Amino acid sequence: MFWRIFMQIIFEKGFSLKSTIESGQCFRFMETDGGYNLKMGGRSVFVTQTGNTVNITGSDDEAFFENYFGLDLDYAKINKILSKDAVIARAIKTVGGIHILKQEIFETLISFIISQNNNIPRIKKIIAALCDNFGEGSFPDAATLARLSETDLSVIKAGFRAKYILDAARKTESGEVDIYNLKGMDYDAAAAELKKIKGVGDKVASCVLLFGAQFYDAFPIDVWIKKALAHFYPQGIELEKFGGYAGVAQQYLFHYARTIGLVL
DNA sequence: TGCCAGGCAGACA
DNA sequence: TGTCTGCATGGC
């Protein structure tokens, strides 16, 4: 006989665990057995969705997951604002239910450094190797990575990004870059702080601020968003109309463009 | 087999 | 200030 830690969290109508996890904002969930596996804090967590309920096996830390999945935000209200835009309304109809996850800031920083000029399956592979080799399955901390050399890191096959990972870890560990107080800064100051790190430019900084520091007005522009903007908004897009949630609109645009296989 | 990927740094005009 | 090119590696 065994006992499993188990809990359930009720979401608003329309929430989609699948859209949230598979929309390219996080890279450590592994799809398996009708749900998703995630290793965190040395523990394996299994997440599924039934109706409006998310079932979590392997953790009883309700407060953590309510925060992680952004339950403090009124997404029904946000989607209503975003749906005033016809393209985003269509995206919500097609791949609806996306929440912006509140991810740990150092993990988000390293993940999006790895994402540059890369594809999602390979990003996941590199991050999994990073966790397996240096974090006992969980995401390694800055102090651990700061001690490594490029040769040490070569096992994860991050390529030219290895030196960027080390620079980020070392500047985080030394305090030269204060990634833990970004929320107290305005957007430009926070982005400038992140861009002190080699390998962090406008796009990576905006992803880190959106997915790791709750700057919901951040609007990362990558190749897919460029395609989507050229296709759907040839006259240009007014981000102000999204009422401070342009980042949520961006995530819909990104996931929608990929889902329909948008080509130019 | 070749193009491309949730970009960026460095060189150059 | 803006444009161009090389970068490691592997998915498709």
mmCIF file of N, CA and C in Angstrom, chain A residues 30-110:
data_model
loop_
_atom_site.group_PDB
_atom_site.id
_atom_site.type_symbol
_atom_site.label_atom_id
_atom_site.label_comp_id
_atom_site.label_asym_id
_atom_site.label_seq_id
_atom_site.Cartn_x
_atom_site.Cartn_y
_atom_site.Cartn_z
ATOM 1 N N MET A 30 7.092 17.438 -19.597
ATOM 2 C CA MET A 30 7.159 16.346 -20.563
ATOM 3 C C MET A 30 5.782 15.705 -20.688
ATOM 4 N N GLU A 31 5.237 15.659 -21.874
ATOM 5 C CA GLU A 31 3.911 15.080 -22.077
ATOM 6 C C GLU A 31 3.988 13.566 -21.946
ATOM 7 N N THR A 32 3.105 13.007 -21.109
ATOM 8 C CA THR A 32 3.089 11.560 -20.907
ATOM 9 C C THR A 32 1.778 11.128 -20.263
ATOM 10 N N ASP A 33 1.249 9.994 -20.656
ATOM 11 C CA ASP A 33 0.057 9.390 -20.040
ATOM 12 C C ASP A 33 -1.108 10.364 -19.902
ATOM 13 N N GLY A 34 -1.337 11.166 -20.924
ATOM 14 C CA GLY A 34 -2.475 12.085 -20.888
ATOM 15 C C GLY A 34 -2.276 13.297 -20.001
ATOM 16 N N GLY A 35 -1.054 13.515 -19.552
ATOM 17 C CA GLY A 35 -0.762 14.685 -18.708
ATOM 18 C C GLY A 35 0.665 15.158 -18.937
ATOM 19 N N TYR A 36 1.184 15.855 -17.942
ATOM 20 C CA TYR A 36 2.528 16.427 -18.077
ATOM 21 C C TYR A 36 3.326 16.171 -16.809
ATOM 22 N N ASN A 37 4.570 15.754 -16.987
ATOM 23 C CA ASN A 37 5.490 15.512 -15.888
ATOM 24 C C ASN A 37 6.460 16.663 -15.747
ATOM 25 N N LEU A 38 6.754 17.031 -14.508
ATOM 26 C CA LEU A 38 7.726 18.085 -14.255
ATOM 27 C C LEU A 38 8.511 17.726 -13.003
ATOM 28 N N LYS A 39 9.837 17.809 -13.089
ATOM 29 C CA LYS A 39 10.641 17.553 -11.903
ATOM 30 C C LYS A 39 11.000 18.887 -11.271
ATOM 31 N N MET A 40 10.675 19.034 -9.997
ATOM 32 C CA MET A 40 10.983 20.280 -9.295
ATOM 33 C C MET A 40 11.296 19.980 -7.834
ATOM 34 N N GLY A 41 12.331 20.635 -7.352
ATOM 35 C CA GLY A 41 12.729 20.442 -5.959
ATOM 36 C C GLY A 41 13.011 18.986 -5.627
ATOM 37 N N GLY A 42 13.587 18.253 -6.572
ATOM 38 C CA GLY A 42 13.933 16.853 -6.346
ATOM 39 C C GLY A 42 12.742 15.919 -6.366
ATOM 40 N N ARG A 43 11.616 16.413 -6.812
ATOM 41 C CA ARG A 43 10.386 15.652 -6.755
ATOM 42 C C ARG A 43 9.724 15.644 -8.138
ATOM 43 N N SER A 44 9.061 14.551 -8.482
ATOM 44 C CA SER A 44 8.385 14.463 -9.768
ATOM 45 C C SER A 44 6.904 14.796 -9.595
ATOM 46 N N VAL A 45 6.434 15.743 -10.381
ATOM 47 C CA VAL A 45 5.039 16.191 -10.279
ATOM 48 C C VAL A 45 4.327 15.845 -11.585
ATOM 49 N N PHE A 46 3.101 15.316 -11.473
ATOM 50 C CA PHE A 46 2.318 14.940 -12.650
ATOM 51 C C PHE A 46 1.039 15.777 -12.667
ATOM 52 N N VAL A 47 0.778 16.424 -13.798
ATOM 53 C CA VAL A 47 -0.342 17.365 -13.881
ATOM 54 C C VAL A 47 -1.289 16.959 -15.008
ATOM 55 N N THR A 48 -2.593 16.911 -14.709
ATOM 56 C CA THR A 48 -3.607 16.649 -15.738
ATOM 57 C C THR A 48 -4.737 17.656 -15.564
ATOM 58 N N GLN A 49 -5.626 17.713 -16.566
ATOM 59 C CA GLN A 49 -6.798 18.580 -16.462
ATOM 60 C C GLN A 49 -8.061 17.775 -16.717
ATOM 61 N N THR A 50 -9.070 17.990 -15.865
ATOM 62 C CA THR A 50 -10.401 17.417 -16.056
ATOM 63 C C THR A 50 -11.393 18.561 -15.947
ATOM 64 N N GLY A 51 -12.005 18.935 -17.056
ATOM 65 C CA GLY A 51 -12.911 20.084 -17.028
ATOM 66 C C GLY A 51 -12.175 21.324 -16.572
ATOM 67 N N ASN A 52 -12.704 21.980 -15.532
ATOM 68 C CA ASN A 52 -12.045 23.191 -15.032
ATOM 69 C C ASN A 52 -11.068 22.895 -13.897
ATOM 70 N N THR A 53 -10.837 21.607 -13.670
ATOM 71 C CA THR A 53 -9.990 21.225 -12.544
ATOM 72 C C THR A 53 -8.624 20.738 -13.021
ATOM 73 N N VAL A 54 -7.567 21.234 -12.392
ATOM 74 C CA VAL A 54 -6.220 20.730 -12.654
ATOM 75 C C VAL A 54 -5.837 19.817 -11.492
ATOM 76 N N ASN A 55 -5.464 18.586 -11.838
ATOM 77 C CA ASN A 55 -5.109 17.572 -10.842
ATOM 78 C C ASN A 55 -3.585 17.476 -10.758
ATOM 79 N N ILE A 56 -3.076 17.592 -9.553
ATOM 80 C CA ILE A 56 -1.622 17.577 -9.374
ATOM 81 C C ILE A 56 -1.231 16.451 -8.417
ATOM 82 N N THR A 57 -0.422 15.523 -8.924
ATOM 83 C CA THR A 57 0.070 14.416 -8.109
ATOM 84 C C THR A 57 1.550 14.636 -7.828
ATOM 85 N N GLY A 58 1.937 14.473 -6.572
ATOM 86 C CA GLY A 58 3.352 14.602 -6.223
ATOM 87 C C GLY A 58 3.681 15.873 -5.468
ATOM 88 N N SER A 59 2.652 16.710 -5.240
ATOM 89 C CA SER A 59 2.880 17.926 -4.466
ATOM 90 C C SER A 59 1.572 18.330 -3.781
ATOM 91 N N ASP A 60 1.691 18.902 -2.604
ATOM 92 C CA ASP A 60 0.507 19.454 -1.936
ATOM 93 C C ASP A 60 0.688 20.950 -1.687
ATOM 94 N N ASP A 61 1.613 21.535 -2.448
ATOM 95 C CA ASP A 61 1.899 22.954 -2.289
ATOM 96 C C ASP A 61 0.934 23.770 -3.151
ATOM 97 N N GLU A 62 -0.289 23.905 -2.630
ATOM 98 C CA GLU A 62 -1.351 24.572 -3.392
ATOM 99 C C GLU A 62 -1.013 26.027 -3.697
ATOM 100 N N ALA A 63 -0.453 26.709 -2.713
ATOM 101 C CA ALA A 63 -0.137 28.133 -2.892
ATOM 102 C C ALA A 63 0.862 28.325 -4.032
ATOM 103 N N PHE A 64 1.847 27.416 -4.098
ATOM 104 C CA PHE A 64 2.844 27.520 -5.161
ATOM 105 C C PHE A 64 2.187 27.406 -6.534
ATOM 106 N N PHE A 65 1.356 26.385 -6.709
ATOM 107 C CA PHE A 65 0.774 26.161 -8.035
ATOM 108 C C PHE A 65 -0.288 27.200 -8.388
ATOM 109 N N GLU A 66 -1.013 27.703 -7.412
ATOM 110 C CA GLU A 66 -1.980 28.772 -7.701
ATOM 111 C C GLU A 66 -1.249 30.013 -8.208
ATOM 112 N N ASN A 67 -0.096 30.264 -7.597
ATOM 113 C CA ASN A 67 0.722 31.390 -8.050
ATOM 114 C C ASN A 67 1.349 31.090 -9.408
ATOM 115 N N TYR A 68 1.901 29.898 -9.564
ATOM 116 C CA TYR A 68 2.590 29.495 -10.793
ATOM 117 C C TYR A 68 1.663 29.596 -12.008
ATOM 118 N N PHE A 69 0.414 29.168 -11.835
ATOM 119 C CA PHE A 69 -0.539 29.206 -12.948
ATOM 120 C C PHE A 69 -1.279 30.542 -13.065
ATOM 121 N N GLY A 70 -0.915 31.505 -12.226
ATOM 122 C CA GLY A 70 -1.467 32.852 -12.355
ATOM 123 C C GLY A 70 -2.939 32.955 -12.020
ATOM 124 N N LEU A 71 -3.357 32.291 -10.949
ATOM 125 C CA LEU A 71 -4.778 32.333 -10.582
ATOM 126 C C LEU A 71 -5.232 33.669 -10.011
ATOM 127 N N ASP A 72 -4.272 34.528 -9.713
ATOM 128 C CA ASP A 72 -4.643 35.840 -9.168
ATOM 129 C C ASP A 72 -5.161 36.778 -10.251
ATOM 130 N N LEU A 73 -4.907 36.428 -11.515
ATOM 131 C CA LEU A 73 -5.358 37.290 -12.611
ATOM 132 C C LEU A 73 -6.736 36.874 -13.099
ATOM 133 N N ASP A 74 -7.542 37.859 -13.485
ATOM 134 C CA ASP A 74 -8.875 37.598 -14.022
ATOM 135 C C ASP A 74 -8.760 37.434 -15.545
ATOM 136 N N TYR A 75 -8.491 36.208 -15.968
ATOM 137 C CA TYR A 75 -8.262 35.967 -17.402
ATOM 138 C C TYR A 75 -9.542 36.112 -18.228
ATOM 139 N N ALA A 76 -10.702 35.914 -17.618
ATOM 140 C CA ALA A 76 -11.953 36.134 -18.351
ATOM 141 C C ALA A 76 -12.043 37.604 -18.767
ATOM 142 N N LYS A 77 -11.669 38.453 -17.826
ATOM 143 C CA LYS A 77 -11.692 39.895 -18.091
ATOM 144 C C LYS A 77 -10.609 40.270 -19.117
ATOM 145 N N ILE A 78 -9.420 39.702 -18.948
ATOM 146 C CA ILE A 78 -8.312 39.988 -19.875
ATOM 147 C C ILE A 78 -8.685 39.554 -21.293
ATOM 148 N N ASN A 79 -9.243 38.350 -21.417
ATOM 149 C CA ASN A 79 -9.612 37.842 -22.749
ATOM 150 C C ASN A 79 -10.694 38.703 -23.401
ATOM 151 N N LYS A 80 -11.552 39.266 -22.558
ATOM 152 C CA LYS A 80 -12.595 40.150 -23.090
ATOM 153 C C LYS A 80 -11.956 41.397 -23.705
ATOM 154 N N ILE A 81 -10.956 41.926 -23.014
ATOM 155 C CA ILE A 81 -10.236 43.091 -23.542
ATOM 156 C C ILE A 81 -9.513 42.723 -24.840
ATOM 157 N N LEU A 82 -8.811 41.575 -24.812
ATOM 158 C CA LEU A 82 -8.015 41.166 -25.979
ATOM 159 C C LEU A 82 -8.898 40.852 -27.180
ATOM 160 N N SER A 83 -10.115 40.345 -26.902
ATOM 161 C CA SER A 83 -11.013 39.917 -27.986
ATOM 162 C C SER A 83 -11.593 41.077 -28.786
ATOM 163 N N LYS A 84 -11.368 42.286 -28.327
ATOM 164 C CA LYS A 84 -11.794 43.441 -29.131
ATOM 165 C C LYS A 84 -10.987 43.490 -30.427
ATOM 166 N N ASP A 85 -9.837 42.825 -30.412
ATOM 167 C CA ASP A 85 -9.020 42.688 -31.621
ATOM 168 C C ASP A 85 -9.466 41.400 -32.326
ATOM 169 N N ALA A 86 -9.857 41.516 -33.596
ATOM 170 C CA ALA A 86 -10.442 40.377 -34.314
ATOM 171 C C ALA A 86 -9.478 39.198 -34.459
ATOM 172 N N VAL A 87 -8.196 39.496 -34.659
ATOM 173 C CA VAL A 87 -7.213 38.415 -34.836
ATOM 174 C C VAL A 87 -7.024 37.644 -33.530
ATOM 175 N N ILE A 88 -6.876 38.390 -32.433
ATOM 176 C CA ILE A 88 -6.684 37.721 -31.138
ATOM 177 C C ILE A 88 -7.967 36.972 -30.747
ATOM 178 N N ALA A 89 -9.119 37.528 -31.107
ATOM 179 C CA ALA A 89 -10.394 36.839 -30.828
ATOM 180 C C ALA A 89 -10.409 35.479 -31.520
ATOM 181 N N ARG A 90 -9.926 35.445 -32.763
ATOM 182 C CA ARG A 90 -9.852 34.186 -33.512
ATOM 183 C C ARG A 90 -8.846 33.236 -32.859
ATOM 184 N N ALA A 91 -7.734 33.784 -32.416
ATOM 185 C CA ALA A 91 -6.705 32.962 -31.762
ATOM 186 C C ALA A 91 -7.257 32.342 -30.479
ATOM 187 N N ILE A 92 -7.995 33.140 -29.715
ATOM 188 C CA ILE A 92 -8.569 32.638 -28.461
ATOM 189 C C ILE A 92 -9.578 31.530 -28.755
ATOM 190 N N LYS A 93 -10.319 31.685 -29.839
ATOM 191 C CA LYS A 93 -11.297 30.661 -30.227
ATOM 192 C C LYS A 93 -10.588 29.361 -30.626
ATOM 193 N N THR A 94 -9.413 29.491 -31.231
ATOM 194 C CA THR A 94 -8.690 28.321 -31.762
ATOM 195 C C THR A 94 -7.801 27.654 -30.704
ATOM 196 N N VAL A 95 -7.030 28.450 -29.989
ATOM 197 C CA VAL A 95 -6.068 27.885 -29.014
ATOM 198 C C VAL A 95 -6.270 28.540 -27.646
ATOM 199 N N GLY A 96 -7.524 28.736 -27.252
ATOM 200 C CA GLY A 96 -7.852 29.490 -26.047
ATOM 201 C C GLY A 96 -7.393 28.848 -24.746
ATOM 202 N N GLY A 97 -7.497 29.632 -23.682
ATOM 203 C CA GLY A 97 -7.207 29.111 -22.349
ATOM 204 C C GLY A 97 -5.777 29.277 -21.893
ATOM 205 N N ILE A 98 -5.013 30.113 -22.594
ATOM 206 C CA ILE A 98 -3.616 30.317 -22.201
ATOM 207 C C ILE A 98 -3.527 31.219 -20.967
ATOM 208 N N HIS A 99 -2.769 30.782 -19.978
ATOM 209 C CA HIS A 99 -2.343 31.640 -18.865
ATOM 210 C C HIS A 99 -0.842 31.878 -19.033
ATOM 211 N N ILE A 100 -0.374 33.046 -18.620
ATOM 212 C CA ILE A 100 1.066 33.287 -18.578
ATOM 213 C C ILE A 100 1.576 32.724 -17.249
ATOM 214 N N LEU A 101 2.488 31.757 -17.347
ATOM 215 C CA LEU A 101 3.024 31.130 -16.138
ATOM 216 C C LEU A 101 3.957 32.080 -15.398
ATOM 217 N N LYS A 102 3.992 31.932 -14.075
ATOM 218 C CA LYS A 102 4.954 32.727 -13.291
ATOM 219 C C LYS A 102 6.144 31.823 -12.977
ATOM 220 N N GLN A 103 7.133 31.863 -13.849
ATOM 221 C CA GLN A 103 8.258 30.955 -13.714
ATOM 222 C C GLN A 103 9.383 31.574 -12.892
ATOM 223 N N GLU A 104 10.203 30.698 -12.331
ATOM 224 C CA GLU A 104 11.342 31.151 -11.518
ATOM 225 C C GLU A 104 12.280 31.950 -12.427
ATOM 226 N N ILE A 105 12.744 33.077 -11.936
ATOM 227 C CA ILE A 105 13.423 34.044 -12.806
ATOM 228 C C ILE A 105 14.749 33.538 -13.385
ATOM 229 N N PHE A 106 15.553 32.844 -12.587
ATOM 230 C CA PHE A 106 16.839 32.367 -13.120
ATOM 231 C C PHE A 106 16.622 31.290 -14.188
ATOM 232 N N GLU A 107 15.691 30.398 -13.916
ATOM 233 C CA GLU A 107 15.358 29.363 -14.909
ATOM 234 C C GLU A 107 14.852 30.004 -16.210
ATOM 235 N N THR A 108 14.023 31.021 -16.077
ATOM 236 C CA THR A 108 13.487 31.693 -17.265
ATOM 237 C C THR A 108 14.606 32.355 -18.059
ATOM 238 N N LEU A 109 15.517 32.995 -17.350
ATOM 239 C CA LEU A 109 16.647 33.666 -17.998
ATOM 240 C C LEU A 109 17.490 32.672 -18.799
ATOM 241 N N ILE A 110 17.896 31.593 -18.159
ATOM 242 C CA ILE A 110 18.748 30.606 -18.836
ATOM 243 C C ILE A 110 17.978 29.935 -19.986
#
